[in-house]
Amino acid sequence: MTKMSDPTGRGAKRAGIRDVARLAGVAPMTVSRALSFPHLVSAETREKVAAAIAATGYIPNRVASSLSSNQTMTIGAVIPTLRNSIAADFAEGFNQVLRARGYHLLLGNSEFVPEDEEAIVVEFLSRRVDGIYLTGSTHTERTRKLLRDNAVPTVEIASLPEDPIDLAVGFSNFGAAYAVTKMFAEQGYRKVALFTTFTKDNERQVERQAGYHAAVHEFGLDDDPEGLVAELEMDLKAAARQLRLLLERRPDVEALFCTGDFIAAGALFEAQRLGLTVPQDLAIAGFEGLEIAENLNPSLTTVRIPRYEIGRKAGEMLLDRIARRPVETPVVDLGFEIIRRESTAATAGQPKVRAEAGERPAGTGG
Amino acid sequence: MTKMSDPTGRGAKRAGIRDVARLAGVAPMTVSRALSFPHLVSAETREKVAAAIAATGYIPNRVASSLSSNQTMTIGAVIPTLRNSIAADFAEGFNQVLRARGYHLLLGNSEFVPEDEEAIVVEFLSRRVDGIYLTGSTHTERTRKLLRDNAVPTVEIASLPEDPIDLAVGFSNFGAAYAVTKMFAEQGYRKVALFTTFTKDNERQVERQAGYHAAVHEFGLDDDPEGLVAELEMDLKAAARQLRLLLERRPDVEALFCTGDFIAAGALFEAQRLGLTVPQDLAIAGFEGLEIAENLNPSLTTVRIPRYEIGRKAGEMLLDRIARRPVETPVVDLGFEIIRRESTAATAGQPKVRAEAGERPAGTGG
DNA sequence: TTGTAGGCGTTATCAT
DNA sequence: ATGATAACGCCTACAA
């Protein structure tokens, strides 16, 4: 905080646009233009400005710029948690697209608590973000009202909400769970269990349960919500424990559908420790299409979600909205794909198959 | 953009501090104080202001606030990638601490490219972040100079740099790799292979290789950098492929140390597909202490890193720096712990052991 | 192509 | 306890 002015700005007050302008012999406005719209400035002036910037070590103050231009070039992103989560993959795809256009992400962790999400959204509005990215479609009423009243471009990720706040990109969680359960039914399994993560404040899990139940009813599978269905943390150890409990309750269970690949992996490992052979003694299917699924022994049948595509598409749509370009469809379904692998290859006694075939039903089905 | 003023702010120009002040019958400054320093305002006034805020739907403009107060309450965080990465865990712990103090994270993905990191840091400086969080200690010279010249509080995560930019929290990557290799040596293994991820612009991997080599020399293990060492992506499939190549080059290999649990898992699965028994035919150790390690069959020996603690400690130190509180030690070593499990339980012919014992050497060792 | 004037919405500072 | 005034550093709008 010394008073002496040295050109590098070290130890002195940071160089401002006025300093640059003075040194370049032009008006501050010209410096601003040279930076933002170089084509509106003569080559000669541009060089003088560039030289002055280099000499002063000038770094434009974007907060002043934001205040003046009413644009922060910032998107607020609410992500439940970064760990073990495909939510992080969605965000990564989203970030790729936005970064390329000069936007940065402001991060907020909601830990799946809508009230925390609401507080984060208020904070984002206070920071005047240009857009908002929300994971899932479970939000408080005030969150919805705030976003709509303030007309902030918003995109919801991973679900297909019937009443979107603004934009949404995702896939049918109902449809995917229905399709997996149907696959089991068609393979001849009658006793199909379901492991999901907690459904509280997580509409994706709710819809997956609904999809499972719909198929159970439609195909006349064993309908035993108490015995065959369990909710647990996204955690391998919890999956192992729940598998033991399941086998106690229903030793006759034939197949297990887990709405997460790590849960499926945990169940698979525990099944093997218990001496069961997968899929002969118990068939297992996962969800998410993580890399680990195809590397397990046996390889894991799963539902592949176009994770990065969803994030990227969301980024493109939000950019359109911000630029006030027309948005064709506010809710976009990017589908899913069932990847059949060894873990569900056979009903008891049938030969193993190694297939990467898929089906691609879309539709909301919610 | 209508001109009519309605109290909800819907469709009209957003309410500002002046609107609130007018409605409450006080000066704007008083509203500001009521919000920032409630104790400096009379209870009566506070209530009038609160009522006016509710009536107008006023949301303070933090960008104006930032410009005026020269504080953005924002930390810029450079994270190489969110996916499959303990870097995300560090960041999550860090974020917890900062969020509690009102700070938010601005995110930048460097993808392990120092030049990209530099561009992100410039952008952060332009946005006048109050502090910066960097993953690792591989940075361009300009990044260092920029940060030091601008005197921005900075913390480097995961390494123990000899020449820190400012603050750093991590553990000895050298020491951990050395300790694992030593463990193998003490168990009687002579032919120990190493899989790391790419060392280019990643000093953590470089140090892990160095730690391995130091132990190889010290304990007289088979020293064959060409044959026993490989660099690969953090990817199970790549690990499987590299294991096959390794077994072709060195069919006599006895143990494999992978500097990532997913790499270890990929190698383990492939070994099993090849009919090898772990640890009898090949012992395997991982790194990171991920949840999956203890659930594999056999359970995986690994190095547990205090991931969240590192993030939290980094957050606390950065907050101290920002508040200009004295920082006792600028570089903090939070250690590591070797978790011995079944995958390294025995040399050929020895009985299996199931142990959760650990050792906890600290020290830099770089 | 370049410059001038004024304001963006707060808060620091000094008064009262 | 409250208020008036002047920045904060840039950009919009308009003028030359």
Coordinates of N, CA and C in Angstrom, one line a residue, chain A residues 79-262:
Chain A
I79 N -25.3 -27.8 -7.3 CA -25.0 -29.2 -7.5 C -25.1 -29.9 -6.2
P80 N -25.9 -30.9 -6.0 CA -26.1 -31.5 -4.7 C -24.8 -31.8 -4.0
T81 N -23.9 -32.5 -4.7 CA -22.6 -32.9 -4.2 C -21.7 -33.2 -5.3
L82 N -20.4 -33.0 -5.1 CA -19.4 -33.3 -6.1 C -19.0 -34.7 -6.1
R83 N -19.2 -35.4 -4.9 CA -18.6 -36.7 -4.8 C -19.4 -37.8 -5.3
N84 N -18.8 -38.8 -6.0 CA -19.4 -40.0 -6.5 C -20.7 -39.7 -7.2
S85 N -20.7 -38.7 -8.0 CA -22.0 -38.2 -8.5 C -22.0 -37.9 -10.0
I86 N -23.0 -38.4 -10.7 CA -23.0 -38.1 -12.1 C -23.4 -36.6 -12.2
A87 N -23.9 -36.0 -11.1 CA -24.2 -34.6 -11.2 C -22.9 -33.8 -11.6
A88 N -21.8 -34.3 -11.1 CA -20.5 -33.6 -11.4 C -20.2 -33.8 -12.9
D89 N -20.6 -34.9 -13.5 CA -20.4 -35.1 -15.0 C -21.3 -34.1 -15.8
F90 N -22.6 -34.0 -15.4 CA -23.4 -33.0 -16.0 C -22.8 -31.7 -16.0
A91 N -22.3 -31.3 -14.8 CA -21.8 -30.0 -14.7 C -20.5 -29.8 -15.5
E92 N -19.7 -30.8 -15.7 CA -18.5 -30.7 -16.4 C -18.9 -30.4 -17.9
G93 N -19.8 -31.1 -18.4 CA -20.2 -30.9 -19.8 C -20.8 -29.4 -20.0
F94 N -21.6 -29.1 -19.0 CA -22.1 -27.7 -19.0 C -21.0 -26.6 -19.0
N95 N -20.1 -26.8 -18.1 CA -19.0 -25.9 -18.0 C -18.2 -25.7 -19.2
Q96 N -18.0 -26.8 -19.9 CA -17.2 -26.8 -21.2 C -17.8 -25.8 -22.1
V97 N -19.1 -25.9 -22.3 CA -19.8 -25.0 -23.3 C -19.7 -23.6 -22.8
L98 N -20.0 -23.3 -21.6 CA -20.0 -22.0 -21.1 C -18.7 -21.3 -21.1
R99 N -17.7 -22.1 -20.7 CA -16.3 -21.5 -20.6 C -15.9 -21.0 -22.0
A100 N -16.3 -21.8 -23.0 CA -15.9 -21.4 -24.3 C -16.5 -20.0 -24.7
R101 N -17.6 -19.7 -24.0 CA -18.2 -18.4 -24.4 C -17.9 -17.3 -23.3
G102 N -16.9 -17.6 -22.5 CA -16.5 -16.6 -21.5 C -17.2 -16.6 -20.2
Y103 N -18.1 -17.5 -20.0 CA -18.9 -17.6 -18.8 C -18.1 -18.4 -17.7
H104 N -18.3 -18.1 -16.5 CA -17.7 -18.9 -15.4 C -18.9 -19.4 -14.5
L105 N -18.5 -20.5 -13.8 CA -19.5 -21.1 -12.9 C -19.3 -20.7 -11.5
L106 N -20.4 -20.3 -10.8 CA -20.3 -20.0 -9.4 C -21.0 -21.3 -8.8
L107 N -20.3 -21.9 -7.8 CA -20.8 -23.2 -7.3 C -21.6 -23.1 -6.0
G108 N -22.6 -23.9 -5.9 CA -23.3 -24.0 -4.7 C -23.7 -25.5 -4.4
N109 N -23.4 -26.0 -3.2 CA -23.7 -27.4 -2.9 C -25.0 -27.4 -2.0
S110 N -26.0 -28.1 -2.5 CA -27.3 -28.1 -1.8 C -27.4 -29.3 -0.9
E111 N -26.6 -30.3 -1.1 CA -26.7 -31.6 -0.3 C -28.1 -32.1 -0.4
F112 N -28.8 -31.9 -1.4 CA -30.2 -32.4 -1.6 C -31.2 -31.8 -0.7
V113 N -30.9 -30.6 -0.1 CA -31.8 -29.9 0.7 C -32.4 -28.7 0.0
P114 N -33.7 -28.8 -0.4 CA -34.3 -27.7 -1.1 C -34.2 -26.3 -0.4
E115 N -34.2 -26.3 0.9 CA -34.1 -25.0 1.6 C -32.7 -24.4 1.4
D116 N -31.8 -25.3 1.4 CA -30.4 -24.8 1.2 C -30.3 -24.3 -0.2
E117 N -30.9 -25.0 -1.1 CA -30.8 -24.6 -2.5 C -31.5 -23.2 -2.7
E118 N -32.5 -23.0 -2.0 CA -33.2 -21.7 -2.0 C -32.3 -20.6 -1.6
A119 N -31.6 -20.8 -0.5 CA -30.6 -19.8 0.0 C -29.6 -19.6 -1.0
I120 N -29.1 -20.6 -1.6 CA -28.0 -20.5 -2.6 C -28.6 -19.6 -3.8
V121 N -29.8 -19.9 -4.2 CA -30.4 -19.2 -5.3 C -30.5 -17.7 -5.0
V122 N -30.9 -17.4 -3.8 CA -31.0 -16.0 -3.4 C -29.6 -15.3 -3.5
E123 N -28.6 -16.1 -3.0 CA -27.3 -15.5 -3.1 C -26.9 -15.3 -4.6
F124 N -27.2 -16.2 -5.4 CA -26.9 -16.1 -6.8 C -27.6 -14.8 -7.4
L125 N -28.8 -14.7 -7.1 CA -29.5 -13.5 -7.6 C -28.9 -12.2 -7.1
S126 N -28.5 -12.3 -5.9 CA -27.8 -11.1 -5.3 C -26.5 -10.8 -6.1
R127 N -25.9 -11.8 -6.5 CA -24.7 -11.6 -7.3 C -25.0 -11.4 -8.8
R128 N -26.2 -11.3 -9.1 CA -26.7 -11.0 -10.4 C -26.1 -11.9 -11.5
V129 N -26.1 -13.2 -11.2 CA -25.7 -14.1 -12.3 C -26.6 -14.0 -13.5
D130 N -26.0 -14.3 -14.6 CA -26.7 -14.2 -15.9 C -27.6 -15.4 -16.2
G131 N -27.4 -16.5 -15.4 CA -28.2 -17.6 -15.6 C -28.1 -18.6 -14.4
I132 N -29.0 -19.5 -14.3 CA -28.9 -20.5 -13.2 C -29.1 -21.9 -13.7
Y133 N -28.3 -22.8 -13.1 CA -28.3 -24.2 -13.4 C -28.7 -24.9 -12.2
L134 N -29.7 -25.7 -12.3 CA -30.2 -26.5 -11.1 C -30.2 -28.0 -11.4
T135 N -29.7 -28.8 -10.4 CA -29.7 -30.2 -10.6 C -31.1 -30.7 -10.1
G136 N -31.8 -31.4 -11.0 CA -33.1 -32.0 -10.6 C -34.2 -31.0 -10.7
S137 N -35.4 -31.4 -10.3 CA -36.5 -30.5 -10.4 C -37.3 -30.4 -9.1
T138 N -36.6 -30.7 -8.0 CA -37.3 -30.6 -6.7 C -36.8 -29.3 -6.1
H139 N -37.7 -28.3 -6.1 CA -37.3 -27.0 -5.6 C -38.4 -26.5 -4.7
T140 N -38.1 -25.5 -3.8 CA -39.1 -24.9 -3.0 C -40.0 -24.0 -3.9
E141 N -41.1 -23.7 -3.4 CA -42.0 -22.8 -4.2 C -41.4 -21.4 -4.3
R142 N -40.7 -21.0 -3.3 CA -40.1 -19.6 -3.3 C -38.9 -19.6 -4.4
T143 N -38.2 -20.7 -4.4 CA -37.2 -20.8 -5.5 C -37.8 -20.6 -6.8
R144 N -38.9 -21.2 -7.1 CA -39.5 -21.1 -8.4 C -40.0 -19.7 -8.6
K145 N -40.6 -19.1 -7.6 CA -41.2 -17.8 -7.8 C -40.1 -16.7 -8.0
L146 N -39.0 -16.9 -7.2 CA -37.9 -16.0 -7.3 C -37.3 -16.0 -8.7
L147 N -37.1 -17.2 -9.2 CA -36.5 -17.3 -10.5 C -37.4 -16.7 -11.6
R148 N -38.7 -17.0 -11.5 CA -39.6 -16.6 -12.5 C -39.8 -15.0 -12.4
D149 N -40.0 -14.6 -11.2 CA -40.2 -13.1 -11.0 C -39.0 -12.3 -11.5
N150 N -37.9 -12.8 -11.3 CA -36.7 -12.1 -11.7 C -36.3 -12.4 -13.1
A151 N -37.1 -13.3 -13.7 CA -36.8 -13.6 -15.1 C -35.4 -14.0 -15.4
V152 N -34.8 -14.8 -14.6 CA -33.4 -15.2 -14.8 C -33.5 -16.5 -15.6
P153 N -32.7 -16.5 -16.7 CA -32.7 -17.8 -17.5 C -32.2 -18.9 -16.6
T154 N -32.9 -20.0 -16.6 CA -32.7 -21.1 -15.7 C -32.8 -22.4 -16.5
V155 N -31.9 -23.4 -16.1 CA -32.0 -24.7 -16.7 C -32.0 -25.8 -15.6
E156 N -32.9 -26.7 -15.7 CA -33.0 -27.8 -14.8 C -32.4 -29.0 -15.5
I157 N -31.6 -29.8 -14.7 CA -30.8 -30.9 -15.3 C -31.3 -32.2 -14.8
A158 N -31.3 -33.2 -15.6 CA -31.5 -34.6 -15.3 C -32.9 -35.2 -15.2
S159 N -33.9 -34.3 -15.1 CA -35.2 -34.7 -15.1 C -36.0 -34.1 -16.3
L160 N -37.2 -34.5 -16.4 CA -38.1 -33.9 -17.4 C -39.3 -33.4 -16.7
P161 N -39.1 -32.2 -16.1 CA -40.2 -31.7 -15.2 C -41.5 -31.4 -16.0
E162 N -42.6 -31.6 -15.5 CA -43.9 -31.3 -16.1 C -44.1 -29.8 -16.1
D163 N -43.6 -29.2 -15.0 CA -43.8 -27.7 -14.9 C -42.4 -27.1 -14.7
P164 N -41.6 -27.0 -15.8 CA -40.3 -26.5 -15.7 C -40.3 -25.0 -15.3
I165 N -39.3 -24.6 -14.6 CA -39.1 -23.2 -14.2 C -38.9 -22.4 -15.5
D166 N -38.1 -22.9 -16.4 CA -37.8 -22.3 -17.6 C -37.3 -23.3 -18.6
L167 N -36.1 -23.7 -18.6 CA -35.6 -24.7 -19.5 C -35.3 -26.0 -18.7
A168 N -35.2 -27.1 -19.4 CA -34.8 -28.4 -18.8 C -34.2 -29.3 -19.8
V169 N -33.2 -30.1 -19.4 CA -32.6 -31.1 -20.2 C -32.4 -32.4 -19.4
G170 N -32.8 -33.5 -19.9 CA -32.7 -34.7 -19.1 C -33.1 -35.9 -19.8
F171 N -33.6 -36.9 -19.1 CA -34.1 -38.1 -19.7 C -35.2 -38.6 -18.7
S172 N -35.9 -39.6 -19.2 CA -37.0 -40.1 -18.4 C -36.5 -41.1 -17.4
N173 N -36.5 -40.7 -16.1 CA -36.1 -41.6 -15.1 C -37.1 -42.7 -14.9
F174 N -38.3 -42.3 -15.1 CA -39.4 -43.3 -15.0 C -39.2 -44.4 -16.1
G175 N -39.0 -43.9 -17.3 CA -38.9 -44.7 -18.5 C -37.7 -45.7 -18.4
A176 N -36.6 -45.2 -17.9 CA -35.4 -46.0 -17.8 C -35.6 -47.2 -16.8
A177 N -36.2 -46.8 -15.7 CA -36.4 -47.8 -14.6 C -37.5 -48.8 -15.1
Y178 N -38.5 -48.3 -15.8 CA -39.5 -49.2 -16.4 C -38.8 -50.2 -17.4
A179 N -38.0 -49.7 -18.2 CA -37.3 -50.5 -19.2 C -36.5 -51.6 -18.7
V180 N -35.7 -51.3 -17.6 CA -34.9 -52.3 -17.0 C -35.7 -53.4 -16.4
T181 N -36.8 -52.9 -15.7 CA -37.6 -53.9 -15.0 C -38.3 -54.8 -16.1
K182 N -38.7 -54.2 -17.1 CA -39.3 -54.9 -18.2 C -38.4 -55.9 -18.8
M183 N -37.1 -55.5 -19.0 CA -36.1 -56.4 -19.5 C -36.0 -57.7 -18.6
F184 N -36.0 -57.4 -17.3 CA -36.0 -58.6 -16.4 C -37.2 -59.5 -16.6
A185 N -38.3 -58.8 -16.7 CA -39.6 -59.6 -16.9 C -39.5 -60.4 -18.1
E186 N -39.0 -59.9 -19.2 CA -38.9 -60.6 -20.4 C -37.9 -61.7 -20.4
Q187 N -37.0 -61.6 -19.5 CA -36.0 -62.7 -19.4 C -36.6 -63.8 -18.5
G188 N -37.7 -63.6 -17.9 CA -38.4 -64.6 -17.2 C -38.2 -64.4 -15.7
Y189 N -37.6 -63.4 -15.2 CA -37.5 -63.1 -13.8 C -38.9 -62.7 -13.2
R190 N -39.2 -63.2 -12.1 CA -40.5 -62.8 -11.4 C -40.2 -62.1 -10.1
K191 N -39.1 -62.3 -9.5 CA -38.8 -61.7 -8.2 C -37.7 -60.8 -8.4
V192 N -38.1 -59.6 -8.7 CA -37.1 -58.5 -9.0 C -37.1 -57.5 -7.9
A193 N -35.9 -57.3 -7.2 CA -35.8 -56.4 -6.1 C -35.3 -55.0 -6.7
L194 N -35.4 -54.0 -5.8 CA -35.0 -52.7 -6.2 C -34.3 -52.0 -5.1
F195 N -33.1 -51.5 -5.4 CA -32.3 -50.6 -4.5 C -32.3 -49.2 -5.1
T196 N -32.8 -48.2 -4.4 CA -32.6 -46.8 -4.8 C -31.9 -46.1 -3.7
T197 N -31.4 -44.9 -4.0 CA -31.0 -44.0 -3.0 C -32.2 -43.3 -2.4
F198 N -32.1 -42.5 -1.4 CA -33.2 -42.0 -0.7 C -34.1 -41.1 -1.6
T199 N -35.4 -41.3 -1.5 CA -36.3 -40.6 -2.4 C -36.7 -39.2 -1.8
K200 N -36.3 -38.9 -0.6 CA -36.7 -37.7 0.0 C -36.0 -36.5 -0.8
D201 N -36.9 -35.6 -1.3 CA -36.4 -34.5 -2.0 C -35.5 -34.8 -3.2
N202 N -35.8 -36.0 -3.8 CA -35.0 -36.4 -5.0 C -36.0 -37.0 -6.0
E203 N -36.5 -36.2 -6.8 CA -37.6 -36.7 -7.7 C -37.1 -37.8 -8.7
R204 N -35.8 -37.8 -9.0 CA -35.2 -38.8 -9.9 C -35.4 -40.2 -9.3
Q205 N -35.1 -40.3 -8.1 CA -35.3 -41.6 -7.4 C -36.8 -42.0 -7.3
V206 N -37.6 -41.0 -7.0 CA -39.0 -41.2 -6.9 C -39.5 -41.8 -8.3
E207 N -39.1 -41.2 -9.3 CA -39.6 -41.6 -10.6 C -39.0 -43.0 -11.0
R208 N -37.8 -43.2 -10.6 CA -37.3 -44.6 -10.9 C -38.1 -45.6 -10.1
Q209 N -38.4 -45.3 -8.9 CA -39.3 -46.3 -8.2 C -40.6 -46.5 -8.9
A210 N -41.1 -45.4 -9.3 CA -42.4 -45.4 -10.0 C -42.4 -46.3 -11.3
G211 N -41.3 -46.1 -12.0 CA -41.1 -46.9 -13.2 C -41.0 -48.4 -12.9
Y212 N -40.3 -48.7 -11.9 CA -40.1 -50.1 -11.5 C -41.5 -50.6 -11.1
H213 N -42.3 -49.9 -10.3 CA -43.6 -50.4 -9.9 C -44.5 -50.6 -11.0
A214 N -44.5 -49.6 -12.0 CA -45.3 -49.7 -13.1 C -45.1 -51.0 -13.9
A215 N -43.8 -51.3 -14.1 CA -43.5 -52.6 -14.8 C -43.8 -53.8 -14.0
V216 N -43.6 -53.7 -12.7 CA -43.9 -54.8 -11.8 C -45.4 -55.2 -12.0
H217 N -46.2 -54.2 -12.0 CA -47.7 -54.4 -12.1 C -48.0 -54.9 -13.6
E218 N -47.5 -54.2 -14.5 CA -47.8 -54.5 -15.9 C -47.4 -55.9 -16.3
F219 N -46.3 -56.4 -15.8 CA -45.9 -57.7 -16.2 C -46.1 -58.8 -15.1
G220 N -46.9 -58.4 -14.1 CA -47.3 -59.4 -13.1 C -46.2 -59.9 -12.3
L221 N -45.1 -59.1 -12.0 CA -44.0 -59.6 -11.2 C -44.5 -59.6 -9.8
D222 N -43.6 -60.2 -9.0 CA -43.9 -60.3 -7.6 C -43.9 -58.9 -7.0
D223 N -45.0 -58.6 -6.4 CA -45.2 -57.2 -6.0 C -45.1 -57.2 -4.4
D224 N -44.0 -56.8 -4.0 CA -43.7 -56.8 -2.5 C -42.9 -55.6 -2.1
P225 N -43.5 -54.5 -2.1 CA -42.7 -53.2 -1.8 C -42.0 -53.3 -0.5
E226 N -42.5 -54.0 0.5 CA -41.8 -54.1 1.8 C -40.6 -55.0 1.7
G227 N -40.8 -56.1 1.0 CA -39.7 -57.1 1.0 C -38.7 -56.9 -0.1
L228 N -39.1 -56.4 -1.2 CA -38.2 -56.3 -2.3 C -37.5 -55.0 -2.6
V229 N -38.0 -53.9 -1.9 CA -37.5 -52.6 -2.2 C -36.8 -52.0 -1.0
A230 N -35.7 -51.4 -1.2 CA -35.0 -50.7 -0.2 C -34.4 -49.4 -0.6
E231 N -34.3 -48.5 0.3 CA -33.6 -47.2 0.0 C -32.4 -47.1 0.9
L232 N -31.3 -46.6 0.3 CA -30.0 -46.6 1.0 C -29.1 -45.4 0.4
E233 N -28.1 -45.2 1.2 CA -27.1 -44.2 0.7 C -26.4 -44.7 -0.6
M234 N -25.8 -43.7 -1.3 CA -25.1 -44.1 -2.5 C -23.7 -44.5 -2.0
D235 N -23.6 -45.8 -1.7 CA -22.4 -46.2 -0.9 C -22.3 -47.8 -1.0
L236 N -21.1 -48.2 -1.3 CA -21.0 -49.7 -1.6 C -21.2 -50.5 -0.3
K237 N -20.8 -50.0 0.8 CA -21.0 -50.7 2.0 C -22.4 -50.8 2.4
A238 N -23.2 -49.7 2.2 CA -24.6 -49.8 2.5 C -25.3 -50.8 1.5
A239 N -24.8 -50.8 0.3 CA -25.4 -51.8 -0.6 C -25.2 -53.2 -0.2
A240 N -23.9 -53.5 0.3 CA -23.6 -54.8 0.8 C -24.6 -55.2 2.0
R241 N -24.7 -54.3 2.9 CA -25.6 -54.5 4.0 C -27.0 -54.8 3.6
Q242 N -27.5 -53.9 2.7 CA -28.9 -54.1 2.3 C -29.1 -55.4 1.5
L243 N -28.0 -55.8 0.8 CA -28.2 -57.1 0.1 C -28.4 -58.3 1.2
R244 N -27.6 -58.2 2.2 CA -27.7 -59.2 3.2 C -29.1 -59.2 3.8
L245 N -29.6 -58.0 4.1 CA -31.0 -57.9 4.6 C -32.0 -58.4 3.7
L246 N -31.8 -58.1 2.4 CA -32.7 -58.5 1.4 C -32.8 -60.1 1.3
L247 N -31.6 -60.7 1.3 CA -31.5 -62.1 1.2 C -32.2 -62.8 2.4
E248 N -32.1 -62.1 3.6 CA -32.8 -62.6 4.7 C -34.3 -62.6 4.6
R249 N -34.8 -61.4 4.1 CA -36.2 -61.2 3.9 C -36.8 -62.1 2.8
R250 N -36.0 -62.1 1.7 CA -36.5 -62.8 0.5 C -35.4 -63.6 -0.1
P251 N -35.1 -64.8 0.5 CA -34.0 -65.6 0.0 C -34.3 -66.1 -1.4
D252 N -35.5 -65.9 -1.8 CA -35.9 -66.4 -3.2 C -35.7 -65.4 -4.3
V253 N -35.2 -64.2 -3.9 CA -35.1 -63.1 -4.9 C -34.2 -63.6 -6.1
E254 N -34.6 -63.2 -7.3 CA -33.9 -63.7 -8.5 C -33.0 -62.6 -9.2
A255 N -33.5 -61.4 -9.0 CA -32.8 -60.3 -9.7 C -32.8 -59.0 -8.9
L256 N -31.8 -58.2 -9.1 CA -31.7 -56.9 -8.3 C -31.4 -55.8 -9.3
F257 N -32.2 -54.7 -9.2 CA -32.0 -53.5 -10.0 C -31.6 -52.4 -9.0
C258 N -30.4 -51.9 -9.3 CA -29.9 -50.8 -8.4 C -29.9 -49.5 -9.3
T259 N -30.4 -48.4 -8.7 CA -30.4 -47.2 -9.5 C -29.1 -46.4 -9.3
G260 N -28.0 -47.1 -9.3 CA -26.7 -46.5 -9.3 C -25.7 -47.6 -9.5
D261 N -24.6 -47.3 -10.3 CA -23.7 -48.4 -10.5 C -22.8 -48.7 -9.3
F262 N -22.6 -47.7 -8.4 CA -21.8 -48.1 -7.3 C -22.6 -48.9 -6.3

